Coordinates of C-alpha atoms in Angstrom, one line a residue:
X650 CA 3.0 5.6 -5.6
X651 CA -0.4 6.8 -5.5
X652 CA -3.9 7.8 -7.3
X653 CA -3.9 11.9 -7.2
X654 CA -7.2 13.7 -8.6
X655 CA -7.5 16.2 -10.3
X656 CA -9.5 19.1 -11.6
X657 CA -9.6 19.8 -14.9
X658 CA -12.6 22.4 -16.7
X659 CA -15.0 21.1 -14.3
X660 CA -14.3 17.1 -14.4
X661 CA -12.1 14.8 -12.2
X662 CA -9.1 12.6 -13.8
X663 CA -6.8 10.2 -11.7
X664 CA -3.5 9.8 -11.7
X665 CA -0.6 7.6 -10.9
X666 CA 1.6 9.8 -9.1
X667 CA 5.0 9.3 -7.4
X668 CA 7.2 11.5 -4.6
X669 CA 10.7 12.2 -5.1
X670 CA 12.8 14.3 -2.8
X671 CA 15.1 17.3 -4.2
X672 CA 16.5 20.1 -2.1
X673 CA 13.5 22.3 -2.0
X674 CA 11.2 19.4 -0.8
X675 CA 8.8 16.9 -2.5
X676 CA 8.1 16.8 -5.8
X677 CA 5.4 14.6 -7.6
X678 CA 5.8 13.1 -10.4
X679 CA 3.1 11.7 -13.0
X680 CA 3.5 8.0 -13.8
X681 CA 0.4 7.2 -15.9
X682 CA -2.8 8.3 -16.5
X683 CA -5.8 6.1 -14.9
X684 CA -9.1 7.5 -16.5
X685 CA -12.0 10.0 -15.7
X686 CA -13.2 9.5 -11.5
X687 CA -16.4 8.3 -11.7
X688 CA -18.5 8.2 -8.5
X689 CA -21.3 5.7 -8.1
X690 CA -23.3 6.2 -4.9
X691 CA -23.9 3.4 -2.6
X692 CA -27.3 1.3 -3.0
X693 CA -27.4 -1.4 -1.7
X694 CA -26.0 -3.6 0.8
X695 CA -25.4 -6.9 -0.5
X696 CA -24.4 -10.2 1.7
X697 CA -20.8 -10.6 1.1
X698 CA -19.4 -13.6 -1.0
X699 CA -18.0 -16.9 0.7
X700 CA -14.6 -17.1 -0.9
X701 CA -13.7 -20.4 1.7
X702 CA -13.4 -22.2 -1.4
X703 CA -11.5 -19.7 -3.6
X704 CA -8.3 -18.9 -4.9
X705 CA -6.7 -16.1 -3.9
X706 CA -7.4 -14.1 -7.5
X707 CA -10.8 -15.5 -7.5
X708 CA -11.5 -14.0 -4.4
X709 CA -10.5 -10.5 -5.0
X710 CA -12.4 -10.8 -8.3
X711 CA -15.7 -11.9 -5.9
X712 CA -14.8 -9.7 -3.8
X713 CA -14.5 -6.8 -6.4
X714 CA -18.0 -7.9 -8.2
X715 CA -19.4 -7.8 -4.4
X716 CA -17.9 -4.3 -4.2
X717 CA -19.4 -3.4 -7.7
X718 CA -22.4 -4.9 -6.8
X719 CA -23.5 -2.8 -3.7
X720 CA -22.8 0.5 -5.9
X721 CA -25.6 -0.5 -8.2
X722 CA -24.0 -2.0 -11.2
X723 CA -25.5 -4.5 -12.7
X724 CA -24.1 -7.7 -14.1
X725 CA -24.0 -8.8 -17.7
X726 CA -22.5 -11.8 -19.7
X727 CA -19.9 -8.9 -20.7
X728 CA -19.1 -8.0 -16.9
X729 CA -20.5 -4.8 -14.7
X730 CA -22.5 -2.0 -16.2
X731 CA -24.1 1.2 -14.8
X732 CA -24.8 3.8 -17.3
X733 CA -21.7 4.8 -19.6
X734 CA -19.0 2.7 -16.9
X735 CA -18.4 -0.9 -18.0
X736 CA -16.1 -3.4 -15.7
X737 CA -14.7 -6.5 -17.0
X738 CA -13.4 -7.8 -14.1
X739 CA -11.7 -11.4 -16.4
X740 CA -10.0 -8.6 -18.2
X741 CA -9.3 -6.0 -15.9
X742 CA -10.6 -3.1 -17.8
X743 CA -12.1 -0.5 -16.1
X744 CA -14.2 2.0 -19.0
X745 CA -16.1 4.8 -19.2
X746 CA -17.8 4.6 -22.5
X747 CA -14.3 3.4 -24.5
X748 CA -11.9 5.3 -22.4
X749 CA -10.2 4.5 -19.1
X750 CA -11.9 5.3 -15.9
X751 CA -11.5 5.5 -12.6
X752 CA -14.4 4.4 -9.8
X753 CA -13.9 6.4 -6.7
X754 CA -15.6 3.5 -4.1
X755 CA -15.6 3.9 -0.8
X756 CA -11.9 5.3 0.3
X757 CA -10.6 4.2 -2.8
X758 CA -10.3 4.3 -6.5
X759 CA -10.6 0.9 -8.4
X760 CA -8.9 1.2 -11.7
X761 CA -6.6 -1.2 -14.1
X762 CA -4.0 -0.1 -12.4
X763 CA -5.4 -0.6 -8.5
X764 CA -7.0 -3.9 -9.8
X765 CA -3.5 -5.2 -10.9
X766 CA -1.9 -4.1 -8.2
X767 CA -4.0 -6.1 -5.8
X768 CA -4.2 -9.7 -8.0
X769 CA -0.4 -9.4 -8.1
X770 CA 0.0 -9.0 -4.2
X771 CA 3.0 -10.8 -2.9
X772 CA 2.1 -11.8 0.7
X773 CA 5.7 -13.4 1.3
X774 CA 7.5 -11.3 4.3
X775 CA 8.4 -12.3 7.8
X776 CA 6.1 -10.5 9.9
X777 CA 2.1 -11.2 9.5
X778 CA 0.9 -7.7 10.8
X779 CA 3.5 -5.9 8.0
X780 CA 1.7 -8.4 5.4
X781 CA -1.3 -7.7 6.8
X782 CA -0.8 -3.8 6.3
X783 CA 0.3 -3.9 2.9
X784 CA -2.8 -6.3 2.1
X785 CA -5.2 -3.7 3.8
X786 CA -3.6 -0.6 2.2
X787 CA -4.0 -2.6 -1.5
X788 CA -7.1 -3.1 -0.7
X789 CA -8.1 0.5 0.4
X790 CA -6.4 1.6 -2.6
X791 CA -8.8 0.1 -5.2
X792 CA -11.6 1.0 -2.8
X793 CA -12.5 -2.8 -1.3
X794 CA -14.2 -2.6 1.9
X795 CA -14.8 -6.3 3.7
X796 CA -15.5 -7.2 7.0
X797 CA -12.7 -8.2 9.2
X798 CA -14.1 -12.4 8.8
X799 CA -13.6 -12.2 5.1
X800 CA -10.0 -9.8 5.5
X801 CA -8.6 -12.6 7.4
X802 CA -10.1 -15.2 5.1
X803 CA -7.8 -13.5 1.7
X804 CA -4.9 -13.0 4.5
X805 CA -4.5 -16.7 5.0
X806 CA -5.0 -17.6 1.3
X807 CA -1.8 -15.3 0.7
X808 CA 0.8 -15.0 3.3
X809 CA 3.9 -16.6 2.8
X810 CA 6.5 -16.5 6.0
X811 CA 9.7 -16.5 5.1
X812 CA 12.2 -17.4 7.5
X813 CA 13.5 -15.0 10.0
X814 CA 17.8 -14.7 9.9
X815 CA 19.6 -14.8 13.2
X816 CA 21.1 -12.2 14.3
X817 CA 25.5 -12.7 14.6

């Protein structure tokens, strides 16, 4: 699955969208509806978090707020705010005035959905680089950019090997 924009009367609504196959090619399919696309420029360019001493879901939360942070919303005792969008990252609620929303960040959209889907991130598997990739593309997906030092930092905090069967 996958956030798909689109155009309606002039303004831009995200959705969860999924391919299926039939005999005349791919079809997509609307799962949900994720909220208006909002697009907050980049400001500024804030020194990235240490999450050394974090959990794994507090570190995507910091990491998140840093993400926030550098697009120029501020933080209040209620969460995030820049004009009519409101975050509450302890909640996971992405809003545009009371409705859902979407925040198009960097290469990615950060919505409840994206949000979710990246605190709930199983690292177990038995190769690192296919963990790895699945971490990266989460985290592409709800439009969190780090640097490679604090990638590898939430890698380690997550990956579970599993052990490898023998072949017969």
């Amino acid at each position: 699955m996958f956030v798909r924009v689109k155009n309606i009367k002039g303004n831009r609504y995200a959705y969860l969208v999924e391919n299926t196959w039939q005999a005349k090619g791919s079809r997509q399919t609307v799962k949900a509806y994720l909220g208006k696309v909002l697009t907050p420029a980049a400001e500024a360019a804030h020194p990235v978090p240490d999450i050394s001493t974090h959990t794994y879901p507090d570190a995507v939360l910091a990491l998140a707020a840093w993400t926030l942070k550098n697009h120029g919303f501020a933080e209040t005792p209620e969460g995030h705010r820049k004009d009519n969008a409101h975050v509450k990252l302890s909640e996971k609620a992405i809003r545009h005035k009371t409705k859902n929303a979407a925040l198009e960040l960097n290469e990615g959209y950060l919505c409840d959905h994206t949000l979710n889907q990246l605190l709930n991130f199983v690292g177990e598997g038995t190769r690192e680089e296919e963990v790895g990739q699945r971490l990266a593309n989460a985290m592409l997906e709800a439009g969190i950019s780090v640097p490679q030092e604090t990638f590898v930092q939430l890698f380690n905090k997550i990956f579970k090997p599993l052990k490898e069967e023998s072949p017969l």
